[in-house]
Amino acid sequence: MDFRFTEEQISFRDSLKKLCEETCKTSSIRSLWNSLERLDQARWSKLIDLGVVGSLIEKDEGGLGLTDIDLVLMAEESGYYALPEPLWEVALSGSILKYIPNNNEENWKARLANGDFFILTCHEINKFTPNADLADAFFLQDGDGLYFATKEEAKIIERDGLDPSQPIFEIKWKPKKSKRLMHRSESVEVWQEILNRGALFTSAQLLGLTQKVLDLSVDYVKSREQFGRAIGSFQAVKHLLANIQVKLEFARPVVYKAAYSLASNSSGRYRDVSYAKIVSSQVSKLASKTAIQSHGAIGYTWESDLQIFMKRIWFLDVMWGSSVWHLKRLEKEILSPSSEIGPGGTFV
Amino acid sequence: MDLRYTKQQESFRKEIRKWFKSNVPKEKLLSFDTKEGFEQHRNWEKKLSEGRWTAITWPKIYGGRDCDLIEWLIFEEEYYLANSPGRVNQNGIFLLGPTLIEYGTDEQKERFLPEMISGKEIWSQAWSEPNAGSDLAALQCKAIRKGDKYIINGQKTWSSRASFADWAFGLFRSDPNSNRHQGLSFLLFPLNAEGITIRPISQLDGEQGFAEIFFENAEVPVENLVGNEGDGWSITMATAGFERGLMLRSPARFQLTARKLVNLYLNKEKNASSGIREKVIQCCLDAEAYALNTYWTACKLIHGGKIGFEASTNKIFWSELDSEMHELAISLLEAEGSLGINDQISSEAVEWIKGFLFSLAGPIYAGTNEIQRNIIAERILGLPK
């Protein structure tokens, strides 16, 4: 029983932290909003060098062969900086390559691993696909079949998204039998695994985002003075922020355990991932509400950087299954006489 | 990261399960806040000590098993799974014992630890005073040294277990001219000493779980001073400190309540609203989160990690969860939720109602949740006083 990350995993996280600290300031995020550029190329190529996009691809297919445990802290860190690039979406697509028969025709497997071929995975649970305009191709779902379509074969319709850093799209396409990579009988579990992993990466990012809006609020209430003193000295304000600290502390191990369950393919992984998505959604939403309340009117402005992080929270909250969806998924498993709820059931 | 128990841990679990299966009393004991129930629980402590289960994290030389925190968590899981009685001597075993092991003299350890382990001496605590509750440093009860004795005068209150216990430990002002955190000393005293009067306080449930203690020239020998005179505050903080904060309420306790809540829900499902269903699931989730967080912290500590102010975040989390679970149970019980604790027919309902009443004390004792939030805001988040 060892519930710790290795030094290697922590230093992998720290290298992403350093990269974000240097290249993903809020000014840089804002500059993309007003630019025709859709990606910060310099930042993206550094992210590629870090290996995350191919991290979940098996080593013999050109990836790093890492696991969810290796990545969960990084996903959390990327949330802290509201990294706009679709790092986790591309990594996610890599994670299913092992199930897909070799298709040398386009040689996209290797290109995906080294980051010059973007495949986004469109799961039915997500009505919109963020950053679809950047994709070279898509993994798509029809019934339970798993299909491949290049960007030319799919029609993408942009919708106005709440988060200016995450343009969202609807994908229209016609399933072609020749482009079917897996029959529904084989792909049911793959689609579930995709959903689980998508929800895990989202949960981890929500943890980082929660920490960020908490930090911004703490900084603000320490410096903002009213009635001749910092507003952070008032108990009413202190207690709001303390509540976030409590909930965040208790959400982290839940998300980390979900990463472990996915990586070890444990039978409880569905339950654990749903737990993770529920608690991370809950704490992050409460944190954004508390953050704007602590900031007062300035938090309600376009100018305040708080919006960058709050809007990412609201965006991710509904991706890969809202907390309501995940609660429904859990319901039967928990509310049963034979469920593992109870002393000693934690690691069953 | 490896979230599997080792073979050793698994066999430890089996050993515990086996012992408890054949030793937990078949009949539920009376409440330890009654005279008769108190003695029944004292016998249970004795039984536990015969199996060497009283204080498994203590060093072997003091009657413990040198267990680490993971083993402690496993022990607690099995303890609650076996529906074992509550721990009447928890003030001694979990608060004073570790303090004596760290700060006590050899004589004190020799004198007090064996009697504590065997349940021969049950301990009460004496922190609060009528005018020193959340603001403990405002305490005024005096213990002035005279020769080889301390003479105690004043009053303590809300002293848990003092109605029936044998001994108590507490914090006293040993320097009459001192202020706040200075000039305080940590003393041990027998509750039957001359000059000490105990007045039990009836609680919300009608039982006498705590008491007032009056001191009128009560004499306590200087051997009963723990640490140095005047160091009482820091010793008290260590007593209430983190590991004890972690061990005060083990996750298994709330996981068991969550399990029972699910069972109650399943019995009453037909009449329950979907709102209640969601809340029940949420409680299960929170009980699991509490367990995971405790395992997480335990692993960190075992490997030499530093501890922060987790005792404060923990306390808020478990006390709010406990309150929520019991409120839900009362809603699910419908008419039976109005029974008193002495009803002889619906034992399941009575257990929930007792738990409900006690859950209301959770956010108050061991430092109110408001004080804990202040600590979190000031010490963790760094907000100004």
Tab-separated table of C-alpha atoms in Angstrom, chain A residues 17-185:
chain	number	residue	atom	x	y	z
A	17	LYS	CA	4.807	23.462	-14.615
A	18	LYS	CA	7.999	25.220	-15.683
A	19	LEU	CA	6.918	25.225	-19.282
A	20	CYS	CA	3.521	26.712	-18.419
A	21	GLU	CA	5.035	29.219	-16.030
A	22	GLU	CA	7.214	30.503	-18.865
A	23	THR	CA	4.907	30.258	-21.839
A	24	CYS	CA	1.311	30.173	-20.620
A	25	LYS	CA	0.787	33.441	-18.834
A	26	THR	CA	-2.680	34.919	-18.941
A	27	SER	CA	-1.448	37.613	-21.328
A	28	SER	CA	-0.446	34.898	-23.754
A	29	ILE	CA	-3.832	33.194	-23.383
A	30	ARG	CA	-5.584	36.499	-24.068
A	31	SER	CA	-3.447	37.256	-27.083
A	32	LEU	CA	-4.737	34.102	-28.781
A	33	TRP	CA	-8.308	35.354	-28.398
A	34	ASN	CA	-7.609	38.274	-30.652
A	35	SER	CA	-5.304	36.511	-33.041
A	36	LEU	CA	-5.881	34.612	-36.244
A	37	GLU	CA	-3.425	32.048	-34.935
A	38	ARG	CA	-5.243	29.165	-33.351
A	39	LEU	CA	-2.233	27.707	-31.568
A	40	ASP	CA	0.742	29.181	-29.831
A	41	GLN	CA	3.207	27.348	-32.055
A	42	ALA	CA	6.192	27.933	-29.816
A	43	ARG	CA	4.360	26.574	-26.798
A	44	TRP	CA	2.885	23.677	-28.734
A	45	SER	CA	6.240	22.509	-30.023
A	46	LYS	CA	7.615	22.592	-26.494
A	47	LEU	CA	4.658	20.529	-25.341
A	48	ILE	CA	5.376	18.035	-28.128
A	49	ASP	CA	8.992	17.825	-26.979
A	50	LEU	CA	7.751	16.954	-23.532
A	51	GLY	CA	6.194	13.829	-24.989
A	52	VAL	CA	2.715	14.142	-23.541
A	53	VAL	CA	0.837	13.769	-26.812
A	54	GLY	CA	2.314	10.351	-27.418
A	55	SER	CA	2.607	9.415	-23.778
A	56	LEU	CA	-0.183	6.845	-23.801
A	57	ILE	CA	0.900	5.224	-27.053
A	58	GLU	CA	2.734	1.952	-26.558
A	59	LYS	CA	6.490	2.116	-26.895
A	60	ASP	CA	6.578	-0.175	-29.944
A	61	GLU	CA	4.188	2.191	-31.702
A	62	GLY	CA	6.424	5.173	-31.145
A	63	GLY	CA	5.002	6.488	-27.881
A	64	LEU	CA	6.223	6.633	-24.302
A	65	GLY	CA	4.002	3.865	-22.943
A	66	LEU	CA	3.104	5.798	-19.826
A	67	THR	CA	0.050	5.281	-17.649
A	68	ASP	CA	-2.679	7.468	-16.233
A	69	ILE	CA	-0.808	7.648	-12.928
A	70	ASP	CA	2.152	9.220	-14.747
A	71	LEU	CA	-0.114	11.840	-16.308
A	72	VAL	CA	-2.687	12.798	-13.724
A	73	LEU	CA	-0.461	15.333	-11.959
A	74	MET	CA	0.427	16.903	-15.293
A	75	ALA	CA	-3.216	17.213	-16.244
A	76	GLU	CA	-3.814	18.886	-12.911
A	77	GLU	CA	-0.955	21.299	-13.567
A	78	SER	CA	-2.185	22.150	-17.063
A	79	GLY	CA	-5.504	23.061	-15.449
A	80	TYR	CA	-3.758	25.419	-13.075
A	81	TYR	CA	-2.525	27.414	-16.070
A	82	ALA	CA	-5.697	26.949	-18.152
A	83	LEU	CA	-3.516	25.636	-20.961
A	84	PRO	CA	-5.553	26.266	-24.124
A	85	GLU	CA	-3.984	23.636	-26.399
A	86	PRO	CA	-5.795	20.290	-26.762
A	87	LEU	CA	-2.994	18.358	-25.123
A	88	TRP	CA	-5.155	15.810	-23.344
A	89	GLU	CA	-7.543	15.298	-26.232
A	90	VAL	CA	-4.666	14.354	-28.508
A	91	ALA	CA	-3.069	12.157	-25.835
A	92	LEU	CA	-6.433	10.462	-25.387
A	93	SER	CA	-6.626	9.568	-29.058
A	94	GLY	CA	-3.185	8.022	-28.725
A	95	SER	CA	-4.370	5.799	-25.925
A	96	ILE	CA	-6.629	3.792	-28.203
A	97	LEU	CA	-4.156	3.157	-30.999
A	98	LYS	CA	-3.311	-0.202	-29.511
A	99	TYR	CA	-6.808	-1.444	-30.259
A	100	ILE	CA	-6.779	-0.315	-33.840
A	101	PRO	CA	-5.556	-2.620	-36.584
A	102	ASN	CA	-2.528	-1.367	-38.454
A	103	ASN	CA	-3.406	0.925	-41.238
A	104	ASN	CA	-0.282	1.870	-43.058
A	105	GLU	CA	-2.130	3.570	-45.822
A	106	GLU	CA	-1.890	6.923	-44.135
A	107	ASN	CA	0.837	6.195	-41.612
A	108	TRP	CA	-0.943	8.348	-39.104
A	109	LYS	CA	-0.057	6.259	-36.090
A	110	ALA	CA	3.550	7.358	-36.032
A	111	ARG	CA	2.630	10.893	-36.933
A	112	LEU	CA	0.174	11.072	-34.089
A	113	ALA	CA	2.879	9.955	-31.693
A	114	ASN	CA	5.213	12.737	-32.718
A	115	GLY	CA	2.544	15.364	-32.736
A	116	ASP	CA	2.230	16.362	-36.361
A	117	PHE	CA	-1.072	14.664	-36.924
A	118	PHE	CA	-3.965	15.704	-34.733
A	119	ILE	CA	-6.677	13.158	-34.163
A	120	LEU	CA	-9.511	14.172	-31.889
A	121	THR	CA	-11.879	11.629	-30.448
A	122	CYS	CA	-15.555	12.519	-30.616
A	123	HIS	CA	-17.469	10.635	-27.988
A	124	GLU	CA	-21.236	10.807	-28.080
A	125	ILE	CA	-21.310	12.064	-24.524
A	126	ASN	CA	-19.833	15.359	-25.716
A	127	LYS	CA	-22.224	17.231	-27.948
A	128	PHE	CA	-19.423	19.576	-28.928
A	129	THR	CA	-15.826	18.859	-29.775
A	130	PRO	CA	-13.426	21.569	-28.666
A	131	ASN	CA	-10.662	22.597	-31.062
A	132	ALA	CA	-12.048	20.483	-33.902
A	133	ASP	CA	-10.771	23.067	-36.377
A	134	LEU	CA	-7.233	22.059	-35.455
A	135	ALA	CA	-7.793	18.374	-36.141
A	136	ASP	CA	-6.443	16.485	-39.129
A	137	ALA	CA	-8.815	13.634	-38.460
A	138	PHE	CA	-11.342	12.233	-36.020
A	139	PHE	CA	-12.226	9.021	-34.266
A	140	LEU	CA	-15.988	8.919	-34.401
A	141	GLN	CA	-18.760	6.913	-32.886
A	142	ASP	CA	-21.799	5.534	-34.632
A	143	GLY	CA	-23.774	3.227	-32.451
A	144	ASP	CA	-20.838	1.540	-30.886
A	145	GLY	CA	-18.699	1.273	-33.959
A	146	LEU	CA	-15.438	3.165	-34.079
A	147	TYR	CA	-14.775	5.068	-37.259
A	148	PHE	CA	-12.040	7.177	-38.709
A	149	ALA	CA	-12.641	10.292	-40.783
A	150	THR	CA	-10.264	12.898	-42.101
A	151	LYS	CA	-11.171	16.529	-41.716
A	152	GLU	CA	-12.228	16.569	-45.364
A	153	GLU	CA	-14.694	13.791	-44.728
A	154	ALA	CA	-16.371	15.526	-41.828
A	155	LYS	CA	-18.184	18.798	-41.673
A	156	ILE	CA	-17.407	20.922	-38.683
A	157	ILE	CA	-19.801	23.628	-37.582
A	158	GLU	CA	-18.517	26.205	-35.146
A	159	ARG	CA	-20.718	27.216	-32.245
A	160	ASP	CA	-20.119	30.116	-29.913
A	161	GLY	CA	-18.456	28.763	-26.790
A	162	LEU	CA	-18.424	30.309	-23.327
A	163	ASP	CA	-14.683	29.806	-22.891
A	164	PRO	CA	-12.868	32.021	-25.425
A	165	SER	CA	-9.893	29.639	-25.281
A	166	GLN	CA	-11.904	26.603	-26.257
A	167	PRO	CA	-13.740	27.068	-29.562
A	168	ILE	CA	-16.353	24.345	-29.865
A	169	PHE	CA	-17.718	22.530	-32.895
A	170	GLU	CA	-20.396	20.137	-33.945
A	171	ILE	CA	-19.203	17.371	-36.225
A	172	LYS	CA	-21.443	16.144	-39.022
A	173	TRP	CA	-20.378	13.085	-40.979
A	174	LYS	CA	-21.714	9.991	-42.696
A	175	PRO	CA	-20.352	6.710	-41.388
A	176	LYS	CA	-18.677	4.779	-44.182
A	177	LYS	CA	-18.217	1.069	-43.731
A	178	SER	CA	-14.794	1.222	-45.321
A	179	LYS	CA	-13.709	3.688	-42.646
A	180	ARG	CA	-14.884	1.568	-39.771
A	181	LEU	CA	-11.895	0.622	-37.603
A	182	MET	CA	-13.790	-1.505	-35.143
A	183	HIS	CA	-17.138	-3.207	-35.194
A	184	ARG	CA	-19.502	-2.300	-32.424
A	185	SER	CA	-19.023	-5.669	-30.745
